[in-house]
CSV table of C-alpha atoms in Angstrom, one decimal:
chain,number,residue,atom,x,y,z
Z,80,MET,CA,25.2,-1.0,65.7
Z,81,SER,CA,23.4,-1.9,62.5
Z,82,ILE,CA,20.1,-2.2,60.7
Z,83,VAL,CA,19.6,-5.7,59.4
Z,84,VAL,CA,17.1,-6.2,56.5
Z,85,THR,CA,16.1,-9.8,56.1
Z,86,GLY,CA,14.8,-11.1,52.8
Z,87,ALA,CA,17.1,-8.6,51.1
Z,88,THR,CA,17.5,-10.8,48.0
Z,89,GLY,CA,13.7,-10.4,47.4
Z,90,HIS,CA,12.0,-7.4,45.8
Z,91,LEU,CA,10.8,-5.7,49.0
Z,92,GLY,CA,13.9,-6.2,51.1
Z,93,ARG,CA,16.3,-5.0,48.4
Z,94,LEU,CA,14.2,-1.8,47.9
Z,95,VAL,CA,14.3,-1.2,51.6
Z,96,VAL,CA,18.1,-1.3,51.6
Z,97,THR,CA,18.1,1.0,48.6
Z,98,HIS,CA,15.9,3.5,50.4
Z,99,LEU,CA,18.0,3.4,53.6
Z,100,LEU,CA,21.1,4.3,51.6
Z,101,ALA,CA,19.3,7.0,49.7
Z,102,ASP,CA,18.0,8.4,53.0
Z,103,GLY,CA,21.5,8.8,54.2
Z,104,VAL,CA,22.1,5.8,56.4
Z,105,PRO,CA,25.8,5.0,56.2
Z,106,ALA,CA,26.3,1.8,54.1
Z,107,ASP,CA,28.4,0.2,56.8
Z,108,GLN,CA,25.5,0.4,59.2
Z,109,VAL,CA,23.2,-1.6,56.9
Z,110,VAL,CA,23.2,-5.4,56.6
Z,111,ALA,CA,21.5,-7.0,53.6
Z,112,ALA,CA,20.6,-10.5,54.6
Z,113,GLY,CA,19.1,-13.2,52.4
Z,114,ARG,CA,19.5,-16.6,50.8
Z,115,ARG,CA,21.0,-15.7,47.5
Z,116,THR,CA,23.9,-13.4,48.6
Z,117,GLU,CA,25.4,-13.5,45.1
Z,118,THR,CA,22.5,-11.2,44.0
Z,119,LEU,CA,23.6,-8.6,46.5
Z,120,ALA,CA,27.1,-7.9,45.0
Z,121,ASP,CA,26.2,-4.4,43.8
Z,122,LEU,CA,25.1,-3.5,47.4
Z,123,ALA,CA,28.3,-4.9,48.8
Z,124,GLU,CA,30.3,-2.7,46.4
Z,125,ARG,CA,28.5,0.3,47.9
Z,126,GLY,CA,29.7,-0.8,51.4
Z,127,VAL,CA,26.7,-2.6,52.6
Z,128,ARG,CA,27.5,-5.7,54.7
Z,129,VAL,CA,26.0,-8.8,53.1
Z,130,ALA,CA,25.0,-11.8,55.2
Z,131,ALA,CA,23.7,-15.2,54.3
Z,132,LEU,CA,20.3,-15.8,56.1
Z,133,ASP,CA,17.9,-18.6,55.5
Z,134,TYR,CA,14.8,-18.7,57.6
Z,135,GLY,CA,14.9,-22.5,57.6
Z,136,GLU,CA,18.5,-22.5,59.0
Z,137,PRO,CA,18.6,-21.0,62.5
Z,138,GLU,CA,22.4,-20.9,62.6
Z,139,THR,CA,22.5,-18.5,59.6
Z,140,ILE,CA,20.0,-16.2,61.4
Z,141,ALA,CA,22.1,-15.9,64.6
Z,142,ALA,CA,25.2,-15.0,62.6
Z,143,ALA,CA,23.4,-12.4,60.5
Z,144,LEU,CA,21.8,-10.7,63.5
Z,145,GLU,CA,25.0,-10.4,65.6
Z,146,GLY,CA,25.4,-6.8,66.7
Z,147,ALA,CA,22.1,-5.6,65.2
Z,148,GLU,CA,20.2,-2.8,66.8
Z,149,THR,CA,17.2,-2.9,64.6
Z,150,VAL,CA,15.9,-5.8,62.4
Z,151,LEU,CA,13.4,-5.8,59.6
Z,152,LEU,CA,11.7,-9.2,59.4
Z,153,VAL,CA,10.3,-9.4,55.9
Z,154,SER,CA,7.7,-12.1,56.0
Z,155,GLY,CA,8.7,-15.3,54.3
Z,156,SER,CA,7.2,-16.6,51.1
Z,157,GLU,CA,6.7,-20.3,52.0
Z,158,VAL,CA,3.1,-20.4,53.0
Z,159,GLY,CA,2.6,-23.1,55.7
Z,160,GLN,CA,6.1,-22.7,57.1
Z,161,ARG,CA,6.2,-19.0,57.9
Z,162,VAL,CA,5.2,-19.1,61.5
Z,163,GLU,CA,8.1,-21.3,62.6
Z,164,GLN,CA,10.5,-19.5,60.3
Z,165,HIS,CA,9.4,-16.1,61.8
Z,166,ARG,CA,9.6,-17.5,65.3
Z,167,ALA,CA,13.3,-18.5,64.6
Z,168,VAL,CA,14.1,-14.9,63.6
Z,169,ILE,CA,12.3,-13.4,66.6
Z,170,GLU,CA,14.1,-15.7,69.0
Z,171,ALA,CA,17.4,-15.1,67.4
Z,172,ALA,CA,16.8,-11.3,67.6
Z,173,LYS,CA,16.0,-11.6,71.3
Z,174,ALA,CA,19.1,-13.7,71.9
Z,175,ALA,CA,21.2,-11.1,70.0
Z,176,GLY,CA,20.0,-8.2,72.2
Z,177,VAL,CA,18.2,-6.5,69.3
Z,178,ARG,CA,16.6,-3.3,70.4
Z,179,ARG,CA,13.6,-3.3,68.0
Z,180,LEU,CA,12.1,-5.7,65.5
Z,181,VAL,CA,10.0,-4.4,62.6
Z,182,TYR,CA,7.7,-7.0,60.9
Z,183,THR,CA,5.9,-6.9,57.6
Z,184,SER,CA,2.4,-8.3,58.3
Z,185,ALA,CA,-0.9,-8.3,56.5
Z,186,PRO,CA,-4.0,-6.0,56.6
Z,187,LYS,CA,-5.8,-6.2,60.0
Z,188,ALA,CA,-4.0,-9.5,60.5
Z,189,ASP,CA,-5.4,-10.0,64.0
Z,190,THR,CA,-9.1,-9.8,63.0
Z,191,SER,CA,-9.3,-10.2,59.2
Z,192,PRO,CA,-10.7,-13.4,57.5
Z,193,LEU,CA,-8.2,-12.7,54.7
Z,194,VAL,CA,-6.8,-16.1,53.6
Z,195,LEU,CA,-3.3,-14.9,54.2
Z,196,ALA,CA,-3.9,-13.5,57.7
Z,197,PRO,CA,-3.6,-16.5,60.0
Z,198,GLU,CA,0.2,-16.9,59.7
Z,199,HIS,CA,0.7,-13.2,60.2
Z,200,LYS,CA,-1.6,-13.1,63.2
Z,201,ALA,CA,0.4,-16.0,64.8
Z,202,THR,CA,3.7,-14.1,64.1
Z,203,GLU,CA,2.3,-10.9,65.6
Z,204,GLU,CA,1.3,-12.9,68.7
Z,205,ILE,CA,4.8,-14.4,69.0
Z,206,LEU,CA,6.4,-11.0,68.6
Z,207,ARG,CA,4.2,-9.4,71.3
Z,208,ALA,CA,5.0,-12.3,73.7
Z,209,SER,CA,8.8,-12.1,73.0
Z,210,GLY,CA,9.4,-9.0,75.1
Z,211,LEU,CA,11.1,-7.3,72.1
Z,212,THR,CA,10.3,-3.7,71.3
Z,213,PHE,CA,8.4,-4.0,68.0
Z,214,THR,CA,6.8,-2.1,65.1
Z,215,ILE,CA,4.3,-3.9,62.9
Z,216,LEU,CA,3.8,-2.8,59.2
Z,217,ARG,CA,0.6,-4.3,58.0
Z,218,ASN,CA,1.4,-4.1,54.3
Z,219,GLY,CA,-1.6,-3.9,52.0
Z,220,TRP,CA,-1.6,-5.1,48.4
Z,221,TYR,CA,1.2,-4.4,46.0
Z,222,THR,CA,0.1,-3.0,42.6
Z,223,GLU,CA,2.7,-5.3,41.1
Z,224,ASN,CA,0.4,-8.2,42.0
Z,225,TYR,CA,-1.7,-7.3,39.0
Z,226,VAL,CA,1.1,-7.1,36.4
Z,227,GLY,CA,0.4,-10.6,35.3
Z,228,ASP,CA,-3.3,-9.8,34.7
Z,229,VAL,CA,-2.3,-6.7,32.7
Z,230,GLN,CA,0.3,-8.7,30.6
Z,231,ARG,CA,-2.4,-11.3,29.8
Z,232,ALA,CA,-4.8,-8.5,28.9
Z,233,ALA,CA,-2.3,-7.3,26.3
Z,234,GLU,CA,-3.1,-10.5,24.4
Z,235,THR,CA,-6.7,-11.1,25.4
Z,236,GLY,CA,-8.1,-7.6,25.9
Z,237,GLU,CA,-9.7,-8.5,29.2
Z,238,ILE,CA,-9.0,-9.0,32.9
Z,239,VAL,CA,-11.0,-11.9,34.3
Z,240,GLY,CA,-11.7,-12.7,37.9
Z,241,ALA,CA,-14.1,-13.5,40.7
Z,242,TYR,CA,-13.5,-10.0,42.2
Z,243,GLY,CA,-17.1,-8.8,41.8
Z,244,ASP,CA,-17.3,-5.2,42.7
Z,245,GLY,CA,-14.4,-5.4,45.1
Z,246,ARG,CA,-11.9,-2.6,45.5
Z,247,VAL,CA,-8.2,-2.6,46.2
Z,248,ALA,CA,-6.2,0.1,47.9
Z,249,SER,CA,-2.9,-0.9,46.4
Z,250,ALA,CA,0.4,0.9,46.1
Z,251,PRO,CA,3.7,-0.2,44.4
Z,252,ARG,CA,6.2,-2.2,46.4
Z,253,ASP,CA,8.6,0.8,46.4
Z,254,ASP,CA,6.1,2.9,48.4
Z,255,PHE,CA,6.0,0.2,51.1
Z,256,ALA,CA,9.8,-0.1,51.1
Z,257,ALA,CA,10.1,3.7,51.5
Z,258,ALA,CA,7.8,3.5,54.6
Z,259,ALA,CA,9.8,0.6,56.1
Z,260,ALA,CA,13.0,2.6,55.6
Z,261,VAL,CA,11.5,5.6,57.5
Z,262,VAL,CA,10.4,3.4,60.4
Z,263,LEU,CA,13.8,1.7,60.5
Z,264,ARG,CA,15.9,4.9,60.6
Z,265,THR,CA,13.7,7.1,62.8
Z,266,GLU,CA,12.4,7.1,66.3
Z,267,GLY,CA,8.8,7.3,67.5
Z,268,HIS,CA,7.5,3.9,66.2
Z,269,ASP,CA,8.0,1.7,69.2
Z,270,GLY,CA,4.8,-0.4,69.7
Z,271,ALA,CA,3.1,1.1,66.6
Z,272,VAL,CA,0.9,-0.9,64.3
Z,273,TYR,CA,0.6,0.7,60.9
Z,274,GLU,CA,-2.1,-0.3,58.4
Z,275,LEU,CA,-0.4,0.5,55.1
Z,276,SER,CA,-2.3,1.0,51.8
Z,277,GLY,CA,-2.6,3.2,48.9
Z,278,ASP,CA,-4.5,6.5,49.2
Z,279,GLU,CA,-7.3,5.5,46.8
Z,280,ALA,CA,-9.1,2.2,46.4
Z,281,TRP,CA,-9.8,1.2,42.8
Z,282,GLY,CA,-12.2,-1.3,41.3
Z,283,PHE,CA,-11.5,-3.7,38.5
Z,284,ASP,CA,-13.2,-1.7,35.8
Z,285,GLU,CA,-10.7,1.0,36.8
Z,286,LEU,CA,-7.8,-1.5,36.6
Z,287,ALA,CA,-9.0,-2.4,33.1
Z,288,ALA,CA,-9.1,1.3,32.2
Z,289,ALA,CA,-5.5,1.8,33.6
Z,290,ALA,CA,-4.4,-1.2,31.6
Z,291,SER,CA,-6.0,0.3,28.5
Z,292,GLU,CA,-4.0,3.4,29.0
Z,293,VAL,CA,-0.7,1.7,29.7
Z,294,LEU,CA,-1.0,-0.9,26.9
Z,295,GLY,CA,-2.5,1.4,24.3
Z,296,ARG,CA,-5.4,-1.0,23.5
Z,297,PRO,CA,-8.9,-1.5,24.9
Z,298,VAL,CA,-9.1,-3.7,28.0
Z,299,THR,CA,-12.3,-4.7,29.8
Z,300,TYR,CA,-13.0,-6.4,33.1
Z,301,ARG,CA,-15.1,-9.6,33.0
Z,302,ALA,CA,-16.4,-10.7,36.3
Z,303,VAL,CA,-17.1,-14.4,36.7
Z,304,SER,CA,-18.4,-16.6,39.5
Z,305,SER,CA,-16.1,-18.3,41.9
Z,306,GLU,CA,-17.1,-21.6,40.4
Z,307,GLN,CA,-16.4,-20.5,36.9
Z,308,ARG,CA,-13.1,-19.0,38.0
Z,309,ALA,CA,-12.1,-22.3,39.7
Z,310,ALA,CA,-13.0,-24.3,36.6
Z,311,ASP,CA,-11.0,-21.9,34.3
Z,312,LEU,CA,-7.9,-22.0,36.5
Z,313,ALA,CA,-8.1,-25.8,36.7
Z,314,ALA,CA,-8.4,-26.0,33.0
Z,315,ALA,CA,-5.3,-23.8,32.7
Z,316,GLY,CA,-3.3,-26.5,34.6
Z,317,LEU,CA,-3.2,-25.1,38.2
Z,318,ASP,CA,-3.3,-27.7,40.9
Z,319,GLU,CA,-6.3,-27.9,43.3
Z,320,GLY,CA,-4.6,-26.2,46.2
Z,321,THR,CA,-3.5,-23.3,44.1
Z,322,VAL,CA,-6.9,-22.9,42.6
Z,323,GLY,CA,-8.5,-22.8,46.0
Z,324,PHE,CA,-6.0,-20.2,47.2
Z,325,VAL,CA,-6.5,-18.0,44.2
Z,326,VAL,CA,-10.3,-18.1,44.3
Z,327,ALA,CA,-10.3,-17.5,48.1
Z,328,LEU,CA,-8.1,-14.4,47.6
Z,329,GLU,CA,-10.3,-13.1,44.9
Z,330,GLU,CA,-13.4,-13.6,47.1
Z,331,ASN,CA,-11.6,-11.8,49.9
Z,332,THR,CA,-11.1,-8.9,47.5
Z,333,ARG,CA,-14.7,-9.0,46.5
Z,334,ASP,CA,-15.6,-8.8,50.1
Z,335,GLY,CA,-13.7,-5.6,50.6
Z,336,LEU,CA,-10.8,-6.9,52.7
Z,337,LEU,CA,-8.2,-5.1,50.6
Z,338,ALA,CA,-10.0,-1.8,50.3
Z,339,GLU,CA,-9.1,0.2,53.4
Z,340,THR,CA,-7.4,3.5,52.9
Z,341,SER,CA,-6.0,4.4,56.3
Z,342,GLY,CA,-3.6,7.1,55.1
Z,343,ASP,CA,-0.7,5.6,57.2
Z,344,LEU,CA,1.4,4.9,54.2
Z,345,SER,CA,1.4,8.4,52.7
Z,346,ARG,CA,1.9,9.9,56.2
Z,347,LEU,CA,5.0,7.8,56.7
Z,348,ILE,CA,6.6,8.5,53.3
Z,349,GLY,CA,5.6,12.2,53.4
Z,350,ARG,CA,3.9,12.2,50.0
Z,351,PRO,CA,0.8,10.7,48.2
Z,352,THR,CA,1.1,7.1,47.2
Z,353,THR,CA,1.9,6.3,43.6
Z,354,PRO,CA,-1.3,6.3,41.4
Z,355,LEU,CA,-2.4,3.1,39.8
Z,356,VAL,CA,-1.5,4.0,36.2
Z,357,ASP,CA,1.9,5.2,37.1
Z,358,ALA,CA,2.7,2.2,39.2
Z,359,LEU,CA,1.5,-0.2,36.4
Z,360,ARG,CA,3.6,1.6,33.8
Z,361,ALA,CA,6.7,1.4,35.9
Z,362,ALA,CA,6.1,-2.3,36.9
Z,363,LEU,CA,5.5,-3.3,33.3
Z,364,ALA,CA,8.7,-1.5,32.2
Z,365,ALA,CA,10.7,-3.4,34.8
Z,366,ALA,CA,9.1,-6.8,34.1
């Protein structure tokens, strides 16, 4: 019986596999599944089984899940297509006799007005109706999401956005991956819904201060209106749909939808979440 990690060719999935191995799960009990299996050669050399899995190709899903006991469904990246893609994995897991499916969702997905929430809410509903034993990991914001802002600040000296006085309880992707690995390899999580976030919510003045420390140059935060932000993004060449999405997400941040600090993440990983400055420094070094 095995643990299958979908999306293993992406950042989060690969980190989950790495944590499972570091936590002592035998490599031959781990399946790293994803689209670009050539990127998993190093894991295969360590004894991990590698499987091709494309959310848009159901036949690959069935083959990858064969014999699996536990499956981590890392949410897809194709906004607008994710519900049906996730449904395909859930149905394949049920057909394969999977004991438990773990899904990476979004903060308060069933009630939040967060622009990203609807597809996650729909997936959670499909999962609950499937009859599978499940665990839901409602992942909050990755600190890595702001690396681009910090890189631009290295040139401009400022971080710009329509975030207002919003706060973000972020943590690095590796902390979320560590939590997923714990849930996958231990018991006691059946039916659980975890709201995962960093221990401390920070504001964008604090992000600018962290950027200053990491970059070694002064950085300030410049708050702009949603209208100005949209105009600036359009002038930078972003299409209308992307502009609308980015501005909506920044407004969600302004409205406090990413600020919750439940403590679930640090409890699962058994240590405090990684502080903002440390996470930014590591992310920039890896970029």
